[in-house]
Structures are given as structure tokens and as C-alpha cells.
Amino acid sequence: FTKKKRACIYARRKRRRFWVHPINTRREEHGEFYRLIQELKMYHERFRGYFRMSVSEFENLLQQLAPSLTKEQTHYRKPIDPEQRLAVCLRFLSTGDSYRTIASSFRLGVSTVASIVRETCDALWHCLRDEHLPVPTEEMWRSTARRFHERWNFPNCLGAMDGKRISIQATANSGSLYFNYKGTFSVVLLALVDADYRFLMVDVGSYGSNSDGGIFANSGLGKALRDGTLNVPPPSELPGAPELGKVNHVIVADEAFPLKPYLLRPYPGRRLPTDKRVFNYRLSRARRISENVFGILSQRFRVFQRTLQVQPSVVDKVVKAACVLCNYLRPKGEDQNHATEDDRDCEQPLQGFEHCRGQRASVEAQNVRELYKEYFNSPAGEVA
């Protein structure tokens, strides 16, 4: 055998020196969960900075997740209680620290931390999604459209859509599937958000090499919109403009997406006439909400400011858990009138569209965009 093969055989045969490492046996005396976190509960601002949520939000979340995180008692070792499991997962999301770093501070095994993060993210998604990220009903769509008109002066709008690339480590034998135009490896989070910085629908796990438009076309959201199975309200008149007739409810997006009867994108080209520039400005004003939501997500959960050193399947679980947690931590509807600190830090400036690329669109889609252009250039559609 070569030296390398002998080393591999020796590594496979090498036995573990400890069943539980001596450092980890003193977890309850010196572990971060039993020392620091218990003290933080007495100082709410410090607790919020540590977990990115208040003590009451943490305790309410624990109450919902406890049945899913409770492990069976065995004769071999004491199971890790649900509160500590939730603390480990939230610490990973809020900092993006490596499993090894978190394992050292909590005095747990690295593989134990990995399984806790994976299982807790799964539990977060399955326990919270029905309440905080449900499939929209017609009444929910109408409420979203009303809020977009009230807050951003864009009527009949069902939401703003955009894609965010989540950086990951290069995956073995994946070729260029995850390699994106920015020169990094990533998976894509495609999200539809409402006027109050809440996720309405998410699609996670597409290859980073794919375009946002292509991901949307193959997503469940895109297929449901094409098939008319998403409970979208029927066309209705724009406020103060009955002469335009009934107009489709639409989603607003940037130039990376195609123009559809239910999906508005800006006019492409340079030196646009005033009426088209007004439309592009109003569209940008509404669709930037999706960019702001991604900023809030990254600001609250710093794991997205780093390259995730986990497998793509685990990345999907982490992203979905973070999205549903963002909704859990935000009030609904009219309670959102005042921007939070995360909102102010993450709002993006309005962007121009002088370099938009054109895409072929149906006559129906172009007519819908023309109706909105006429409305925004009329007295009824002016910003108050």
C-alpha cells in the first residue's frame, strides 16, 4: 500500500478515545446555555442582541416547538432539552458561527450541533408555516393589495418579488450548477413579499447559475399563476379611474423577470419618455420592498452575511426557518406603520432602469402595463 492508503486505513480503524469528551461532561457547570444565557434573561436588551428576539418571543416560540424538540430518555445519556436546542439553533442563525465554535461555547459535540440545527430548523418550518406563512386566500390577497395602495400608492398589487442568492461552500461534484454570475457558489431564495415587509411565499433551493426569471417560471408560484389556481382576485377598477375598466391584480418585479399579464416589470431602454419614466419610478417604489425584506433578513440573521459551510439540503432548511421566523417576529398589517431599526438600516434607494433589457411579451401583458402607465400619469394616480 502507498503511504496515503495506509493512513486512510489507520484512520478508519482508529477508535474514539472518549464516549463523551471530558470537557462536555461539565456542560451544566460551564456551558454557555447554563451560565450566560440564564443571566441574559435578566437583561432584556442584551438578550435581544444575543438571540435577535425578546425574552417573551423566545419563550412563546419554545412553547410551540417543545413537543417537536423533546427527545426520548435513554439509559446511555441524558437528552438535550428543547430550550437548549432552540438556543443553539438561534445562535447559529443570529451569528453564522461555525458548528465548531458553537460546540465549544455550549460544550456540545460538533456533530450534535449539526443535528440540532438541522432538526430545529425543520421544526421551526413545520410548526410556524401554517400560521405565519400560509397559502394565501383571496381575502389575504385583497388585504395585501389594499396595504400596497395605502403605503406605496400602487393599487391592485399582490406583492413584490425578487431573488436573493445565498452564498454556500463549493459542493463536491456539482460542476458549475451552483456557480453564479457574481463568481460565487449559491442557492437562490425566490420570495414574494407584502407591503409590510412580510414573506408571502418562498421558493428555496434553485441552483445559483439559474436566472431569476427561469426560477420563477419553474417554481410553484409561477405555475400556480399560469394555471389560475392561486386564489387571485378577479380584475377590478383602479381607484378614481373607472374609465380604464377593470385591471388585473399584478405582482411587481425588476427587469430580471418576464412581462406577464399578472407580472409587471419596468419599461426597458434609454432616454424613455416622461410617462414611461413615471411608471418605472412608481414600479421601483413598490418593488424595492422585496430588496428591503432581504436586507432585514440578513440584518436580523447574520448567518446570511457569511458563506454557509453546510450541505445544500441543510441550506434549504436554514433559509425556510429564517423566513418563517422573520414573519413570526413582525406584527401584521396596520401594526407596521412605524419602521423598526432593521427597516431603517436596510431600506434601499430607488434605482433607475436605463439599462433594462427587453424581453418578448404577449399583447395582453403589454396592455396591462399600458393601463398602469396611463393611471400613474393621470390625476387619479398621482402620489398624494
CSV table of C-alpha atoms in Angstrom, one decimal:
chain,number,residue,atom,x,y,z
A,1,PHE,CA,0.0,0.0,0.0
A,2,THR,CA,1.0,3.6,-0.5
A,3,LYS,CA,1.6,5.9,2.4
A,4,LYS,CA,-1.7,7.7,1.7
A,5,LYS,CA,-3.7,4.4,1.6
A,6,ARG,CA,-2.2,3.2,4.9
A,7,ALA,CA,-3.1,6.5,6.5
A,8,CYS,CA,-6.7,6.1,5.4
A,9,ILE,CA,-6.9,2.5,6.7
A,10,TYR,CA,-5.5,3.6,10.0
A,11,ALA,CA,-8.0,6.5,10.3
A,12,ARG,CA,-10.9,4.1,9.7
A,13,ARG,CA,-9.6,1.7,12.3
A,14,LYS,CA,-8.8,4.4,14.9
A,15,ARG,CA,-11.1,4.2,17.8
A,16,ARG,CA,-12.7,7.1,19.7
A,17,ARG,CA,-10.8,7.9,22.8
A,18,PHE,CA,-13.9,9.2,24.7
A,19,TRP,CA,-17.6,8.3,24.6
A,20,VAL,CA,-18.3,11.8,25.8
A,21,HIS,CA,-15.3,14.3,25.9
A,22,PRO,CA,-14.4,15.3,29.5
A,23,ILE,CA,-14.9,19.0,28.5
A,24,ASN,CA,-18.5,18.3,27.5
A,25,THR,CA,-19.3,16.3,30.7
A,26,ARG,CA,-19.1,19.7,32.6
A,27,ARG,CA,-21.7,21.3,30.3
A,28,GLU,CA,-24.1,22.1,33.1
A,29,GLU,CA,-21.3,23.9,35.1
A,30,HIS,CA,-19.5,25.9,32.4
A,31,GLY,CA,-21.6,25.6,29.3
A,32,GLU,CA,-22.9,28.9,27.7
A,33,PHE,CA,-26.5,27.8,28.0
A,34,TYR,CA,-26.4,27.2,31.7
A,35,ARG,CA,-24.3,30.3,32.6
A,36,LEU,CA,-24.5,33.2,30.2
A,37,ILE,CA,-28.0,32.7,28.7
A,38,GLN,CA,-29.6,32.3,32.1
A,39,GLU,CA,-28.1,35.7,33.1
A,40,LEU,CA,-29.1,37.3,29.8
A,41,LYS,CA,-32.8,36.7,30.7
A,42,MET,CA,-32.5,39.3,33.4
A,43,TYR,CA,-31.2,41.9,30.9
A,44,HIS,CA,-33.7,42.0,28.0
A,45,GLU,CA,-31.8,44.3,25.7
A,46,ARG,CA,-28.7,42.0,25.9
A,47,PHE,CA,-30.9,39.0,25.3
A,48,ARG,CA,-32.4,40.6,22.2
A,49,GLY,CA,-29.0,41.4,20.9
A,50,TYR,CA,-27.9,37.8,21.5
A,51,PHE,CA,-30.9,36.0,20.0
A,52,ARG,CA,-32.4,38.7,17.8
A,53,MET,CA,-35.7,38.4,19.7
A,54,SER,CA,-37.2,39.3,23.0
A,55,VAL,CA,-37.5,37.0,26.0
A,56,SER,CA,-41.2,36.7,25.6
A,57,GLU,CA,-40.9,35.9,21.9
A,58,PHE,CA,-38.3,33.2,22.8
A,59,GLU,CA,-40.5,31.7,25.4
A,60,ASN,CA,-43.6,31.7,23.2
A,61,LEU,CA,-41.6,30.1,20.4
A,62,LEU,CA,-40.2,27.4,22.8
A,63,GLN,CA,-43.7,26.6,23.9
A,64,GLN,CA,-44.8,25.9,20.3
A,65,LEU,CA,-41.6,23.9,19.4
A,66,ALA,CA,-41.1,21.9,22.6
A,67,PRO,CA,-43.2,18.8,21.6
A,68,SER,CA,-41.2,18.5,18.3
A,69,LEU,CA,-37.8,19.0,20.0
A,70,THR,CA,-38.3,16.7,23.0
A,71,LYS,CA,-36.2,13.6,22.8
A,72,GLU,CA,-36.8,10.2,24.5
A,73,GLN,CA,-34.8,9.5,27.7
A,74,THR,CA,-32.4,6.5,27.3
A,75,HIS,CA,-30.0,4.6,29.6
A,76,TYR,CA,-27.0,5.9,27.7
A,77,ARG,CA,-27.1,9.6,28.2
A,78,LYS,CA,-29.3,12.5,29.2
A,79,PRO,CA,-31.0,14.1,26.1
A,80,ILE,CA,-30.5,17.8,25.4
A,81,ASP,CA,-33.6,19.7,26.4
A,82,PRO,CA,-35.7,21.7,23.9
A,83,GLU,CA,-34.8,25.1,25.3
A,84,GLN,CA,-31.1,24.4,24.7
A,85,ARG,CA,-31.7,23.0,21.3
A,86,LEU,CA,-33.6,26.2,20.3
A,87,ALA,CA,-30.9,28.4,21.8
A,88,VAL,CA,-28.2,26.6,19.7
A,89,CYS,CA,-30.2,26.9,16.5
A,90,LEU,CA,-31.0,30.6,17.1
A,91,ARG,CA,-27.4,31.3,18.0
A,92,PHE,CA,-26.3,29.8,14.6
A,93,LEU,CA,-28.9,31.9,12.7
A,94,SER,CA,-28.1,35.1,14.5
A,95,THR,CA,-24.3,34.9,14.1
A,96,GLY,CA,-23.5,32.4,11.4
A,97,ASP,CA,-20.7,31.0,13.6
A,98,SER,CA,-19.3,27.6,12.6
A,99,TYR,CA,-20.6,24.4,14.2
A,100,ARG,CA,-17.2,24.0,15.9
A,101,THR,CA,-17.4,27.5,17.5
A,102,ILE,CA,-20.9,26.9,18.9
A,103,ALA,CA,-20.0,23.4,20.0
A,104,SER,CA,-17.1,24.8,22.1
A,105,SER,CA,-19.1,27.5,23.7
A,106,PHE,CA,-22.1,25.3,24.5
A,107,ARG,CA,-19.8,22.3,25.4
A,108,LEU,CA,-21.5,20.0,22.9
A,109,GLY,CA,-20.2,17.8,20.1
A,110,VAL,CA,-19.8,19.2,16.7
A,111,SER,CA,-22.0,16.5,15.1
A,112,THR,CA,-24.5,17.2,17.9
A,113,VAL,CA,-24.7,20.9,17.0
A,114,ALA,CA,-25.1,20.0,13.3
A,115,SER,CA,-28.0,17.7,14.0
A,116,ILE,CA,-29.6,20.2,16.4
A,117,VAL,CA,-29.5,23.0,13.8
A,118,ARG,CA,-30.9,20.7,11.1
A,119,GLU,CA,-33.7,19.3,13.2
A,120,THR,CA,-34.7,22.6,14.9
A,121,CYS,CA,-34.9,24.4,11.5
A,122,ASP,CA,-37.2,21.6,10.3
A,123,ALA,CA,-39.3,22.0,13.4
A,124,LEU,CA,-39.5,25.8,13.0
A,125,TRP,CA,-40.7,25.5,9.5
A,126,HIS,CA,-43.3,22.8,10.2
A,127,CYS,CA,-44.6,24.4,13.4
A,128,LEU,CA,-44.8,28.0,12.2
A,129,ARG,CA,-45.6,27.9,8.5
A,130,ASP,CA,-49.4,27.3,8.8
A,131,GLU,CA,-49.8,30.4,10.9
A,132,HIS,CA,-47.1,32.7,9.7
A,133,LEU,CA,-46.6,31.7,6.1
A,134,PRO,CA,-49.9,30.1,4.9
A,135,VAL,CA,-51.1,29.6,1.4
A,136,PRO,CA,-52.7,33.0,0.6
A,137,THR,CA,-56.5,33.1,0.3
A,138,GLU,CA,-58.5,35.6,-1.9
A,139,GLU,CA,-59.1,37.7,1.2
A,140,MET,CA,-55.4,37.8,2.1
A,141,TRP,CA,-54.6,38.9,-1.5
A,142,ARG,CA,-57.2,41.7,-1.2
A,143,SER,CA,-55.7,42.8,2.1
A,144,THR,CA,-52.2,42.8,0.6
A,145,ALA,CA,-53.4,44.9,-2.4
A,146,ARG,CA,-55.1,47.4,0.0
A,147,ARG,CA,-52.0,47.8,2.0
A,148,PHE,CA,-49.8,48.3,-1.1
A,149,HIS,CA,-52.2,51.1,-2.2
A,150,GLU,CA,-52.2,52.7,1.3
A,151,ARG,CA,-48.5,52.6,1.9
A,152,TRP,CA,-46.9,52.6,-1.6
A,153,ASN,CA,-49.6,54.1,-3.8
A,154,PHE,CA,-49.7,51.1,-6.1
A,155,PRO,CA,-53.3,49.6,-6.4
A,156,ASN,CA,-54.2,46.1,-7.3
A,157,CYS,CA,-50.7,44.9,-6.3
A,158,LEU,CA,-50.4,41.4,-4.8
A,159,GLY,CA,-46.8,41.7,-3.8
A,160,ALA,CA,-43.2,42.4,-4.7
A,161,MET,CA,-41.0,39.6,-6.0
A,162,ASP,CA,-37.2,39.2,-6.2
A,163,GLY,CA,-34.5,36.6,-5.8
A,164,LYS,CA,-31.6,36.5,-3.3
A,165,ARG,CA,-28.5,34.4,-3.8
A,166,ILE,CA,-27.4,32.6,-0.5
A,167,SER,CA,-23.7,32.0,-0.6
A,168,ILE,CA,-22.6,28.4,0.1
A,169,GLN,CA,-19.4,26.5,0.1
A,170,ALA,CA,-18.5,24.8,-3.2
A,171,THR,CA,-20.3,21.4,-3.3
A,172,ALA,CA,-18.3,18.3,-4.4
A,173,ASN,CA,-19.0,17.1,-8.0
A,174,SER,CA,-21.6,19.9,-8.6
A,175,GLY,CA,-19.7,21.4,-11.5
A,176,SER,CA,-21.0,24.9,-12.3
A,177,LEU,CA,-24.6,24.3,-11.2
A,178,TYR,CA,-24.3,26.5,-8.1
A,179,PHE,CA,-21.8,29.0,-9.6
A,180,ASN,CA,-23.5,32.3,-10.2
A,181,TYR,CA,-22.7,35.4,-12.2
A,182,LYS,CA,-21.1,37.1,-9.2
A,183,GLY,CA,-18.4,34.5,-9.1
A,184,THR,CA,-19.6,32.6,-6.0
A,185,PHE,CA,-21.5,29.4,-5.3
A,186,SER,CA,-25.0,29.9,-4.1
A,187,VAL,CA,-28.6,28.7,-3.9
A,188,VAL,CA,-31.5,31.0,-4.7
A,189,LEU,CA,-34.2,32.3,-2.4
A,190,LEU,CA,-37.2,33.5,-4.6
A,191,ALA,CA,-39.6,35.4,-2.4
A,192,LEU,CA,-42.9,37.2,-2.8
A,193,VAL,CA,-43.4,39.8,0.0
A,194,ASP,CA,-46.3,42.1,1.1
A,195,ALA,CA,-46.3,45.8,1.8
A,196,ASP,CA,-45.4,45.3,5.4
A,197,TYR,CA,-42.1,43.5,4.9
A,198,ARG,CA,-43.5,40.0,5.4
A,199,PHE,CA,-42.9,37.0,3.3
A,200,LEU,CA,-46.0,35.7,1.4
A,201,MET,CA,-44.4,32.8,-0.5
A,202,VAL,CA,-40.9,31.5,-0.8
A,203,ASP,CA,-39.2,29.1,-3.1
A,204,VAL,CA,-35.7,27.9,-1.9
A,205,GLY,CA,-33.0,25.6,-3.3
A,206,SER,CA,-32.7,26.5,-7.0
A,207,TYR,CA,-29.2,26.5,-8.5
A,208,GLY,CA,-27.3,29.7,-8.3
A,209,SER,CA,-26.5,29.5,-12.0
A,210,ASN,CA,-30.2,29.9,-12.9
A,211,SER,CA,-31.7,33.3,-13.7
A,212,ASP,CA,-34.5,34.7,-11.5
A,213,GLY,CA,-36.9,34.6,-14.5
A,214,GLY,CA,-36.2,30.9,-15.1
A,215,ILE,CA,-36.5,30.1,-11.5
A,216,PHE,CA,-39.9,31.8,-11.3
A,217,ALA,CA,-41.2,30.0,-14.4
A,218,ASN,CA,-40.4,26.6,-12.8
A,219,SER,CA,-41.5,27.5,-9.3
A,220,GLY,CA,-44.7,26.5,-7.7
A,221,LEU,CA,-45.7,30.2,-7.6
A,222,GLY,CA,-45.1,30.7,-11.3
A,223,LYS,CA,-47.0,27.5,-12.3
A,224,ALA,CA,-50.0,28.4,-10.0
A,225,LEU,CA,-50.2,31.9,-11.5
A,226,ARG,CA,-50.2,30.4,-15.0
A,227,ASP,CA,-52.8,27.9,-14.1
A,228,GLY,CA,-55.0,30.3,-12.2
A,229,THR,CA,-55.0,28.2,-9.0
A,230,LEU,CA,-53.7,30.7,-6.5
A,231,ASN,CA,-57.0,32.3,-5.4
A,232,VAL,CA,-56.1,35.6,-7.1
A,233,PRO,CA,-59.0,38.1,-7.0
A,234,PRO,CA,-60.6,38.9,-10.3
A,235,PRO,CA,-59.7,42.2,-12.2
A,236,SER,CA,-61.1,45.3,-10.6
A,237,GLU,CA,-61.2,49.0,-11.3
A,238,LEU,CA,-58.2,51.2,-10.3
A,239,PRO,CA,-59.2,53.9,-7.6
A,240,GLY,CA,-60.6,57.0,-9.2
A,241,ALA,CA,-60.2,55.7,-12.8
A,242,PRO,CA,-63.3,53.8,-13.9
A,243,GLU,CA,-62.7,54.8,-17.5
A,244,LEU,CA,-59.8,52.4,-17.6
A,245,GLY,CA,-62.0,49.5,-16.9
A,246,LYS,CA,-61.2,46.5,-14.8
A,247,VAL,CA,-57.5,45.8,-14.5
A,248,ASN,CA,-55.6,42.7,-13.4
A,249,HIS,CA,-54.1,42.3,-10.0
A,250,VAL,CA,-50.4,42.1,-10.5
A,251,ILE,CA,-47.0,41.3,-8.9
A,252,VAL,CA,-44.2,43.8,-9.3
A,253,ALA,CA,-40.7,42.8,-10.1
A,254,ASP,CA,-37.4,44.1,-11.6
A,255,GLU,CA,-36.0,43.6,-15.1
A,256,ALA,CA,-34.8,40.1,-14.4
A,257,PHE,CA,-38.4,38.8,-14.7
A,258,PRO,CA,-40.6,38.5,-17.8
A,259,LEU,CA,-43.6,40.7,-18.5
A,260,LYS,CA,-46.8,38.8,-18.0
A,261,PRO,CA,-50.5,39.8,-17.5
A,262,TYR,CA,-50.0,39.1,-13.8
A,263,LEU,CA,-46.4,40.2,-13.5
A,264,LEU,CA,-45.2,43.8,-14.2
A,265,ARG,CA,-41.6,44.7,-15.0
A,266,PRO,CA,-40.2,48.2,-15.9
A,267,TYR,CA,-40.0,49.6,-19.5
A,268,PRO,CA,-36.6,48.8,-21.0
A,269,GLY,CA,-34.3,51.2,-22.9
A,270,ARG,CA,-32.6,54.5,-22.6
A,271,ARG,CA,-34.0,58.0,-22.9
A,272,LEU,CA,-37.5,57.0,-22.1
A,273,PRO,CA,-40.4,59.5,-22.5
A,274,THR,CA,-41.7,61.0,-19.3
A,275,ASP,CA,-44.8,58.8,-19.0
A,276,LYS,CA,-42.7,55.6,-19.1
A,277,ARG,CA,-40.2,57.1,-16.6
A,278,VAL,CA,-43.0,57.9,-14.2
A,279,PHE,CA,-44.3,54.3,-14.5
A,280,ASN,CA,-40.8,52.9,-13.9
A,281,TYR,CA,-40.4,55.1,-10.8
A,282,ARG,CA,-43.7,54.0,-9.3
A,283,LEU,CA,-42.9,50.4,-10.1
A,284,SER,CA,-39.5,50.8,-8.4
A,285,ARG,CA,-41.1,52.4,-5.4
A,286,ALA,CA,-43.3,49.4,-4.8
A,287,ARG,CA,-41.0,46.5,-5.8
A,288,ARG,CA,-38.0,47.7,-3.7
A,289,ILE,CA,-39.9,46.3,-0.7
A,290,SER,CA,-38.6,42.9,-1.7
A,291,GLU,CA,-35.0,44.1,-1.6
A,292,ASN,CA,-35.7,45.7,1.8
A,293,VAL,CA,-37.0,42.4,3.1
A,294,PHE,CA,-33.8,40.6,2.1
A,295,GLY,CA,-31.8,43.4,3.9
A,296,ILE,CA,-33.9,42.9,7.0
A,297,LEU,CA,-33.4,39.1,6.8
A,298,SER,CA,-29.6,39.5,6.6
A,299,GLN,CA,-29.5,42.1,9.3
A,300,ARG,CA,-31.5,40.0,11.7
A,301,PHE,CA,-29.9,36.7,10.9
A,302,ARG,CA,-26.2,37.3,10.3
A,303,VAL,CA,-25.8,33.7,9.0
A,304,PHE,CA,-26.7,35.2,5.6
A,305,GLN,CA,-23.8,37.6,5.7
A,306,ARG,CA,-21.4,34.7,5.6
A,307,THR,CA,-20.7,31.7,3.3
A,308,LEU,CA,-22.8,28.8,4.7
A,309,GLN,CA,-20.5,25.9,5.3
A,310,VAL,CA,-23.2,23.2,5.1
A,311,GLN,CA,-24.8,21.0,2.5
A,312,PRO,CA,-27.4,22.5,0.1
A,313,SER,CA,-30.1,20.4,1.7
A,314,VAL,CA,-29.4,22.0,5.1
A,315,VAL,CA,-29.2,25.4,3.5
A,316,ASP,CA,-32.8,25.0,2.3
A,317,LYS,CA,-33.9,24.2,5.9
A,318,VAL,CA,-32.0,27.2,7.3
A,319,VAL,CA,-33.4,29.6,4.8
A,320,LYS,CA,-37.0,28.5,5.2
A,321,ALA,CA,-36.7,28.6,9.0
A,322,ALA,CA,-35.3,32.1,8.9
A,323,CYS,CA,-38.0,33.3,6.6
A,324,VAL,CA,-40.8,32.0,8.8
A,325,LEU,CA,-39.1,33.4,11.8
A,326,CYS,CA,-39.0,36.8,10.2
A,327,ASN,CA,-42.7,36.7,9.8
A,328,TYR,CA,-43.1,35.4,13.4
A,329,LEU,CA,-41.1,38.4,14.7
A,330,ARG,CA,-43.1,41.0,12.8
A,331,PRO,CA,-46.5,42.4,13.7
A,332,LYS,CA,-49.2,42.2,11.0
A,333,GLY,CA,-50.9,44.8,8.8
A,334,GLU,CA,-51.7,48.1,10.3
A,335,ASP,CA,-49.3,47.5,13.3
A,336,GLN,CA,-46.5,48.0,10.8
A,337,ASN,CA,-46.9,51.8,10.4
A,338,HIS,CA,-43.7,52.6,12.2
A,339,ALA,CA,-40.4,51.3,10.7
A,340,THR,CA,-38.2,49.3,13.0
A,341,GLU,CA,-34.5,49.7,13.4
A,342,ASP,CA,-33.9,46.9,11.0
A,343,ASP,CA,-36.2,48.5,8.4
A,344,ARG,CA,-34.3,51.8,8.5
A,345,ASP,CA,-30.9,50.1,8.3
A,346,CYS,CA,-31.9,48.0,5.3
A,347,GLU,CA,-34.0,50.2,3.0
A,348,GLN,CA,-32.6,50.5,-0.4
A,349,PRO,CA,-32.5,53.7,-2.6
A,350,LEU,CA,-34.8,53.9,-5.6
A,351,GLN,CA,-33.0,52.6,-8.7
A,352,GLY,CA,-33.3,53.7,-12.3
A,353,PHE,CA,-33.8,51.4,-15.2
A,354,GLU,CA,-31.9,53.0,-18.0
A,355,HIS,CA,-30.1,49.6,-18.8
A,356,CYS,CA,-33.1,47.3,-18.7
A,357,ARG,CA,-33.1,44.6,-21.3
A,358,GLY,CA,-36.2,43.9,-23.4
A,359,GLN,CA,-38.0,40.6,-23.4
A,360,ARG,CA,-40.8,39.5,-25.7
A,361,ALA,CA,-44.2,39.7,-24.0
A,362,SER,CA,-47.7,39.0,-25.0
A,363,VAL,CA,-50.1,41.7,-26.2
A,364,GLU,CA,-52.2,41.2,-23.2
A,365,ALA,CA,-49.3,41.7,-20.8
A,366,GLN,CA,-48.2,44.9,-22.7
A,367,ASN,CA,-51.8,46.2,-22.5
A,368,VAL,CA,-51.9,45.7,-18.7
A,369,ARG,CA,-48.7,47.7,-18.3
A,370,GLU,CA,-50.0,50.4,-20.6
A,371,LEU,CA,-53.1,50.7,-18.4
A,372,TYR,CA,-51.0,51.2,-15.3
A,373,LYS,CA,-48.8,53.7,-17.1
A,374,GLU,CA,-51.9,55.7,-18.0
A,375,TYR,CA,-53.2,55.5,-14.5
A,376,PHE,CA,-49.9,56.7,-12.9
A,377,ASN,CA,-49.8,59.7,-15.3
A,378,SER,CA,-53.4,60.7,-14.6
A,379,PRO,CA,-54.6,62.9,-11.7
A,380,ALA,CA,-56.2,59.9,-10.1
A,381,GLY,CA,-52.9,58.0,-9.9
A,382,GLU,CA,-50.7,60.8,-8.6
A,383,VAL,CA,-48.8,60.3,-5.3
A,384,ALA,CA,-50.6,62.2,-2.6
